[in-house]
Coordinates of N, CA and C in Angstrom, one line a residue:
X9 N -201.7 -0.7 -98.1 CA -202.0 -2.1 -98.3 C -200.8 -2.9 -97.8
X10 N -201.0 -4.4 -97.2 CA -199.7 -4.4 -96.8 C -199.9 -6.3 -97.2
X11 N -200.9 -7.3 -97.0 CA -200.3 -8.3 -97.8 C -201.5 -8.7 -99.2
X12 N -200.9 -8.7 -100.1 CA -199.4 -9.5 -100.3 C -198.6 -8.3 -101.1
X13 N -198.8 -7.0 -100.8 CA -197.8 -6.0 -101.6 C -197.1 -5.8 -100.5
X14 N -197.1 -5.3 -99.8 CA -196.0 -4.2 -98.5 C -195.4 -3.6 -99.9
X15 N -196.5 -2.5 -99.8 CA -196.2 -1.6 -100.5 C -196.4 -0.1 -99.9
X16 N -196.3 0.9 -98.7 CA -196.4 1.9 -98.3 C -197.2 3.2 -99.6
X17 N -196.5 3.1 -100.8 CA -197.0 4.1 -101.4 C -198.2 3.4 -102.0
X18 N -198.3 2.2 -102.1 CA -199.7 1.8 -102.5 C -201.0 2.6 -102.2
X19 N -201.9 3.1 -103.5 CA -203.6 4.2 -103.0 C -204.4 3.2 -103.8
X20 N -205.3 3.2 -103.1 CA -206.4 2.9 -103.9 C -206.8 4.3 -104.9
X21 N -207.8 3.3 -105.7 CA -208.6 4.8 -107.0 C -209.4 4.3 -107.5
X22 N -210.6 4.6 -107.8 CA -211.5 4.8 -109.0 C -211.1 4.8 -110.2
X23 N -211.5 4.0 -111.1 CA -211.0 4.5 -112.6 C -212.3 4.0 -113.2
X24 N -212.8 4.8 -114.8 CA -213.8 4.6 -115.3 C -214.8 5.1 -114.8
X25 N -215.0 5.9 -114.3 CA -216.3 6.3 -113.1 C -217.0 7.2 -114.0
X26 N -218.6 7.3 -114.1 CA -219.1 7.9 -115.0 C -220.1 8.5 -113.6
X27 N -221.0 9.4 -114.7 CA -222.2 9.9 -114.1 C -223.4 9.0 -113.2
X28 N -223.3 8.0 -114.0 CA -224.5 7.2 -113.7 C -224.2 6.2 -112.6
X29 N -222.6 6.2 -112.1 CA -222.4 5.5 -110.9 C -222.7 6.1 -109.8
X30 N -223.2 5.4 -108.8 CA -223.8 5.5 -107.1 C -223.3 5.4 -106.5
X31 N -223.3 5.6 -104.9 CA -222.7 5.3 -103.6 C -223.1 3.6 -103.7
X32 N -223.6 2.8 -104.6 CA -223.7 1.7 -104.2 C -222.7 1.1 -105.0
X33 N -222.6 1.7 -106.4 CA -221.1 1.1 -107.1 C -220.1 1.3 -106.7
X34 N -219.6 2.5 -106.1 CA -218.5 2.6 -105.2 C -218.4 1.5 -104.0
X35 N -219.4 1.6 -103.4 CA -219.2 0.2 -102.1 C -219.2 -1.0 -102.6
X36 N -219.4 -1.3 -103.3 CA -218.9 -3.0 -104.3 C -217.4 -2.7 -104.6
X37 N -217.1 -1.8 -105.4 CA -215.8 -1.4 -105.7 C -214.7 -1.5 -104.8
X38 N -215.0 -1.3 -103.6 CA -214.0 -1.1 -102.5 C -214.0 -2.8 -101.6
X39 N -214.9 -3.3 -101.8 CA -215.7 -4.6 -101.7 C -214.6 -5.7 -102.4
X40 N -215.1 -5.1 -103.9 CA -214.1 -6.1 -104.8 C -212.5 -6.2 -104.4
X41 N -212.4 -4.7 -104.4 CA -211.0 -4.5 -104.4 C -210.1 -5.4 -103.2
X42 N -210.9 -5.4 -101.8 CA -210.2 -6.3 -101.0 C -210.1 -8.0 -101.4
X43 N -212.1 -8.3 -102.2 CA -211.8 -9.4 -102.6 C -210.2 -9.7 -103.6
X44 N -209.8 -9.1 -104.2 CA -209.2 -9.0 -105.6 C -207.2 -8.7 -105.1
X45 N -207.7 -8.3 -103.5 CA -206.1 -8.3 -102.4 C -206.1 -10.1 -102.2
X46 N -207.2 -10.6 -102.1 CA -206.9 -11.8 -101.1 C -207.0 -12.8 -102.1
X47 N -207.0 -12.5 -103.4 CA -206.8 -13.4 -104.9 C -205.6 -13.4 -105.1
X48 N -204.8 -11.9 -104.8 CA -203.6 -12.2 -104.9 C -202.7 -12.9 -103.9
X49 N -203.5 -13.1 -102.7 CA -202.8 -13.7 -101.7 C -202.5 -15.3 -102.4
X50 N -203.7 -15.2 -102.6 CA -203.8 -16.8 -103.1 C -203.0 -17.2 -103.9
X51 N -203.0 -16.4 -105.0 CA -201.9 -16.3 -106.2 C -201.2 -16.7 -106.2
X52 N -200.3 -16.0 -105.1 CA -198.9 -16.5 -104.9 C -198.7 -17.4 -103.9
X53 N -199.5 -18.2 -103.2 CA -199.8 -19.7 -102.6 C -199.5 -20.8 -103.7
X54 N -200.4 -20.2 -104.9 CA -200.1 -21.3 -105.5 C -198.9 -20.9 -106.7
X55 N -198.4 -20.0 -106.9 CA -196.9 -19.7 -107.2 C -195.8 -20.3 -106.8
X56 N -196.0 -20.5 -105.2 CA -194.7 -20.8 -104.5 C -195.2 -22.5 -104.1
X57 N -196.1 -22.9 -104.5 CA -196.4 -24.5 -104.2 C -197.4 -24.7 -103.4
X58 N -197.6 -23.9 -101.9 CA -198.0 -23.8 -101.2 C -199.6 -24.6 -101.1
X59 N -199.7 -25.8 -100.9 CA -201.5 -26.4 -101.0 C -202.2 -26.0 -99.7
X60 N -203.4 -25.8 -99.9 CA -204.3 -25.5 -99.2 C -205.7 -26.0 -98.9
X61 N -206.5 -25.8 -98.3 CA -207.9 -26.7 -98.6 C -209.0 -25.5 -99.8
X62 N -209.6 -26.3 -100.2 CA -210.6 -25.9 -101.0 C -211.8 -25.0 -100.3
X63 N -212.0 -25.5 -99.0 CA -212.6 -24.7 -98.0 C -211.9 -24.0 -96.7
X64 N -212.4 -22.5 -96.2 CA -211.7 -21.7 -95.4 C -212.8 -21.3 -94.8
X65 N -212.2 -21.2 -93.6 CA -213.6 -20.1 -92.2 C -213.3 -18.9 -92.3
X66 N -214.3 -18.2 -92.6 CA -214.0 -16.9 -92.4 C -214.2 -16.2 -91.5
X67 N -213.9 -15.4 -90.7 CA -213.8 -14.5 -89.2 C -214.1 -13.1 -89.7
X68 N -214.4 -12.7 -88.3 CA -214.5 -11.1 -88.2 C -216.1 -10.4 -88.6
X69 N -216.3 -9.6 -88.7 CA -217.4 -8.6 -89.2 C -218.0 -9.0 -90.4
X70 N -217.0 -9.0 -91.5 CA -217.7 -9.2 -92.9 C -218.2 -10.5 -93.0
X71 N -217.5 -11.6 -91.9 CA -218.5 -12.5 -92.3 C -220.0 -12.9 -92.1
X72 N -220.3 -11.8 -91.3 CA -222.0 -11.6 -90.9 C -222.4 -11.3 -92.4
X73 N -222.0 -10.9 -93.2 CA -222.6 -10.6 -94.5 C -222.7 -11.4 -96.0
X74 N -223.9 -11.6 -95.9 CA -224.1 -12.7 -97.1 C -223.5 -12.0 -98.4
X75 N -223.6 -11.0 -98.9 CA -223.3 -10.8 -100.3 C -221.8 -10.5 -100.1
X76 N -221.1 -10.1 -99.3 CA -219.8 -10.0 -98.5 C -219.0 -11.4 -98.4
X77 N -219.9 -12.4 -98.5 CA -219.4 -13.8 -98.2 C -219.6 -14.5 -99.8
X78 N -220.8 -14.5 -100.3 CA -220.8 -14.7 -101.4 C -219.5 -14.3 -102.8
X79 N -219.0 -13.1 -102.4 CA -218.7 -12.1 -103.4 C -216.8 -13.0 -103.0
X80 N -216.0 -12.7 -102.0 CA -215.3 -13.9 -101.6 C -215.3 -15.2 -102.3
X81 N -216.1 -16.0 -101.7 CA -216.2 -17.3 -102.4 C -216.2 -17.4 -103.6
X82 N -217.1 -16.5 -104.2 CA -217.0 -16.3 -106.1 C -215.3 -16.2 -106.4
X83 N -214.5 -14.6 -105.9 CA -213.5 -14.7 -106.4 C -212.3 -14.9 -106.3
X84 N -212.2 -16.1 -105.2 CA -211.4 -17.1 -104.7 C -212.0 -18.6 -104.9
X85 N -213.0 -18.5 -105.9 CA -213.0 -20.1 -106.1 C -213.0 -21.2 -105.1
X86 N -213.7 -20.7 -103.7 CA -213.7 -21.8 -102.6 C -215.3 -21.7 -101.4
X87 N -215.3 -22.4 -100.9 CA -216.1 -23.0 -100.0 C -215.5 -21.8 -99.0
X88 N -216.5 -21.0 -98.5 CA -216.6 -20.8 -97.3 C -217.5 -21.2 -95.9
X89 N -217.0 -20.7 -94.9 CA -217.8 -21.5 -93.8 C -217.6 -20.3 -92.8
X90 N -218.7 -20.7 -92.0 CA -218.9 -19.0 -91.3 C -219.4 -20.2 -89.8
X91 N -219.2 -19.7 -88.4 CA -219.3 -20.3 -87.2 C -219.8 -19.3 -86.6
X92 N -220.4 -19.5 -85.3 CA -221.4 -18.8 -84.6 C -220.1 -17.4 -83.6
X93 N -219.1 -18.3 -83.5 CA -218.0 -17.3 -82.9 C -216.9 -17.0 -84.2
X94 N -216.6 -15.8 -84.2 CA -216.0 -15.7 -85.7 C -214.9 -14.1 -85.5
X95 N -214.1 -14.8 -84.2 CA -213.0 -13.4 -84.1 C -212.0 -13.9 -83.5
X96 N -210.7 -13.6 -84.0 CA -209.1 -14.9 -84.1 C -209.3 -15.0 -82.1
X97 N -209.7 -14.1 -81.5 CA -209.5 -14.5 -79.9 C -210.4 -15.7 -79.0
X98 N -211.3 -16.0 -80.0 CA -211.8 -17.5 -79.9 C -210.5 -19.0 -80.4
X99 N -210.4 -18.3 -81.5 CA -209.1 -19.6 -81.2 C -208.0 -19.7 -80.5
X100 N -207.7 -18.6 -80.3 CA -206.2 -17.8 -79.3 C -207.1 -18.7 -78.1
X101 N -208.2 -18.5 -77.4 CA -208.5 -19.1 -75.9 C -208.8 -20.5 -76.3
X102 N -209.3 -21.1 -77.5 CA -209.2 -22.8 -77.7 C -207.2 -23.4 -77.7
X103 N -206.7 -22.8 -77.9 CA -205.4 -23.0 -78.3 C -205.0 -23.1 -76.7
X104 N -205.5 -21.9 -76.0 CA -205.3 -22.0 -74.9 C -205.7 -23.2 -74.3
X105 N -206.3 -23.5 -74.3 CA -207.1 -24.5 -73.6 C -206.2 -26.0 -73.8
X106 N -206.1 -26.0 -75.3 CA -205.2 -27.7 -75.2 C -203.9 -27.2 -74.7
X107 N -203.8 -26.3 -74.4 CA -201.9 -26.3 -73.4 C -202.5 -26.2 -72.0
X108 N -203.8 -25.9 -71.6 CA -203.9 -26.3 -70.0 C -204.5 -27.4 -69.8
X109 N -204.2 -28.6 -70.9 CA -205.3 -29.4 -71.0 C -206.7 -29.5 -70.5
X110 N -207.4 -28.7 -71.1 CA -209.2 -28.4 -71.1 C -209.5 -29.4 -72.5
X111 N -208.3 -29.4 -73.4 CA -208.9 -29.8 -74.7 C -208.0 -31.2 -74.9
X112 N -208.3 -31.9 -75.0 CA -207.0 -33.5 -75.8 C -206.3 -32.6 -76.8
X113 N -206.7 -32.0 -77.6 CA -206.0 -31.7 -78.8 C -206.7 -30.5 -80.0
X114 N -206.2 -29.8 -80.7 CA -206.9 -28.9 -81.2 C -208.2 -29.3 -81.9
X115 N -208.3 -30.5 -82.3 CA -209.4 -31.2 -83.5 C -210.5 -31.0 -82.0
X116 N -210.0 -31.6 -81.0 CA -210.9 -32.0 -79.6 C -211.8 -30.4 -79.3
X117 N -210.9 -29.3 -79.6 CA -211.2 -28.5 -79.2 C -212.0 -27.6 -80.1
X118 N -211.9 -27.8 -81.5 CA -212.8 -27.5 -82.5 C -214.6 -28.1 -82.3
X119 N -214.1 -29.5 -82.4 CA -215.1 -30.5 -82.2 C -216.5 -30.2 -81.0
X120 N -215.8 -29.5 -80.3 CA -216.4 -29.2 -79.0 C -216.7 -27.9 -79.1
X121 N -216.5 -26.7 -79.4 CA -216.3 -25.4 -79.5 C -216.8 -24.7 -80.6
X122 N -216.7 -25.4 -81.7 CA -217.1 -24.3 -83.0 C -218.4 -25.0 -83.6
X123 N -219.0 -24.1 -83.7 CA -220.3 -24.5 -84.3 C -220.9 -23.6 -85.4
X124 N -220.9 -24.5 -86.6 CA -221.0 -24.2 -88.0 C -222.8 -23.1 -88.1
X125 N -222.2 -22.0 -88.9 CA -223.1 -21.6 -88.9 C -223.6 -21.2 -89.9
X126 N -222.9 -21.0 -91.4 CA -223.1 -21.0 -92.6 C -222.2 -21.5 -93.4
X127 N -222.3 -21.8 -95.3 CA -221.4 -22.7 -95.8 C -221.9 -21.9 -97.0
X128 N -220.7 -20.9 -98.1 CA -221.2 -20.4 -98.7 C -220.4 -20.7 -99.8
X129 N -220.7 -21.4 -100.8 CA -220.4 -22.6 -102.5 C -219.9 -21.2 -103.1
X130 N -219.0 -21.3 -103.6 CA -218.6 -19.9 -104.8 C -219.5 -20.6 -106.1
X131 N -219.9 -19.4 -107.0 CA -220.7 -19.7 -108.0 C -219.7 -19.5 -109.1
X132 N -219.4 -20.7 -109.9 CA -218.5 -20.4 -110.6 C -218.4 -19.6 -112.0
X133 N -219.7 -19.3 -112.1 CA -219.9 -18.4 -113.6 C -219.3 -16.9 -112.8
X134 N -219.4 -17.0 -111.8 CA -219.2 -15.2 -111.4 C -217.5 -15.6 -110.9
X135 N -216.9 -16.6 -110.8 CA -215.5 -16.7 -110.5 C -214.9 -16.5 -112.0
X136 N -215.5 -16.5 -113.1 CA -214.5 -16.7 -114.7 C -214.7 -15.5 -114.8
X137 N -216.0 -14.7 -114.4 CA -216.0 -13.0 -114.7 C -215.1 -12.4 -113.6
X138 N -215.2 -12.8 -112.8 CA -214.1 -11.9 -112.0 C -212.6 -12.0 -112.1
X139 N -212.4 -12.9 -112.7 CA -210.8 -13.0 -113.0 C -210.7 -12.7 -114.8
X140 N -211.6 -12.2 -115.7 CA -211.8 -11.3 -116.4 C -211.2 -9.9 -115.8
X141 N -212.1 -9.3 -114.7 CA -212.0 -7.9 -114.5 C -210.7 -8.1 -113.5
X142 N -210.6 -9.2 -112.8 CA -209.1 -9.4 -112.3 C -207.7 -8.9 -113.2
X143 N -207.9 -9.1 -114.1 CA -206.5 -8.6 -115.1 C -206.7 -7.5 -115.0
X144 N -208.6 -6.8 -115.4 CA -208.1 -5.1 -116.0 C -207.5 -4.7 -114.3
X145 N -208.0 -4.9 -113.5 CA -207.4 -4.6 -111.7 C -205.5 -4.7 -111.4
X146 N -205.4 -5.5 -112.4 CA -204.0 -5.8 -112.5 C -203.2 -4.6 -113.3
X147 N -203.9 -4.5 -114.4 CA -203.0 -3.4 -115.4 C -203.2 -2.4 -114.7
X148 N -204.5 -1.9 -114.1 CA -204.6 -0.1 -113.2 C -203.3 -0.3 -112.2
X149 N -203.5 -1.3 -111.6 CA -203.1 -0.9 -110.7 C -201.0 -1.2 -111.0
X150 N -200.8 -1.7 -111.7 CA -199.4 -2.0 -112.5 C -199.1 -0.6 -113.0
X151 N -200.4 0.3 -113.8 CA -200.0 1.8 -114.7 C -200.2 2.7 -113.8
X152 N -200.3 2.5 -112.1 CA -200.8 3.9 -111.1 C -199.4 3.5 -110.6
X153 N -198.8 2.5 -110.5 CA -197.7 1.8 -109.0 C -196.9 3.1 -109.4
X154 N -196.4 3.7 -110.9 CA -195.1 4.7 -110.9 C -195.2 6.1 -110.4
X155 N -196.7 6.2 -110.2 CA -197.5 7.4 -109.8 C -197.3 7.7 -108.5
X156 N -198.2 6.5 -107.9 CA -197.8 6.4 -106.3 C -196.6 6.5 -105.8
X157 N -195.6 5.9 -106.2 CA -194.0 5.9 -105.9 C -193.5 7.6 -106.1
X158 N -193.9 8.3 -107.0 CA -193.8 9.8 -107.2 C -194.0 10.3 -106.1
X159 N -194.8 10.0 -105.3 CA -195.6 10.9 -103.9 C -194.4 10.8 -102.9

């Protein structure tokens, strides 16, 4: 795992796992877990002062996925926004573009280029539960860190 730990001996794990869990509770789990990396990102945004907007675009693969996008927004408490092109080398070539002037300016080049293609509201009853289960995610993974470092 590397932000916001850059931690090398950092593992993921399972804890609590009974009989009655599935290959479907496991893939939420691993699901949450990244959600519950990028809480901490946030975390320490607003630790160090850092403001930001209340809404973010999300890129890449998972954002084709609604419960993937949903589950995000819930436990980061923000507005997401999903565009028809959604992989960082679309903005690397708009970027490009206002230095060969194709574009007046980045906004020029948004304005023209990105086109909105979903807008996903975090639901906030499932943001107060997840930062519930956010602490016990905190203590595991606080009472494994001496373990990992052993390896």
């Amino acid at each position: 795992e590397l932000t916001p730990y850059a931690d090398p001996n950092l593992c993921g794990s399972f804890t609590g796992v009974r009989a009655s869990h599935s290959k479907a509770h496991f893939t939420r789990a691993v699901l949450e877990g990244v959600c519950y990396s990028l809480l901490d990102s946030k975390l320490i945004l607003d630790e160090i002062g850092i403001e930001y907007s209340k809404k973010a675009t999300l890129i890449g693969g998972g954002s084709k996925s609604p419960l993937w996008r949903q589950m995000i927004a819930d436990v980061l408490g923000i507005t997401l926004i999903t565009t028809e092109n959604s992989d960082s080398s679309f903005g690397s070539a708009m970027l490009a573009g206002v230095a060969m002037g194709v574009f007046e300016s980045s906004k020029d080049a948004v304005s023209k280029c990105v086109k909105r293609l979903s807008v996903t509201e975090p639901i906030y009853e499932h943001t107060e539960k997840y930062m519930k289960v956010f602490q016990q995610y905190k203590k595991i993974a606080n009472a494994l860190k001496p373990i990992y470092d052993e390896r």
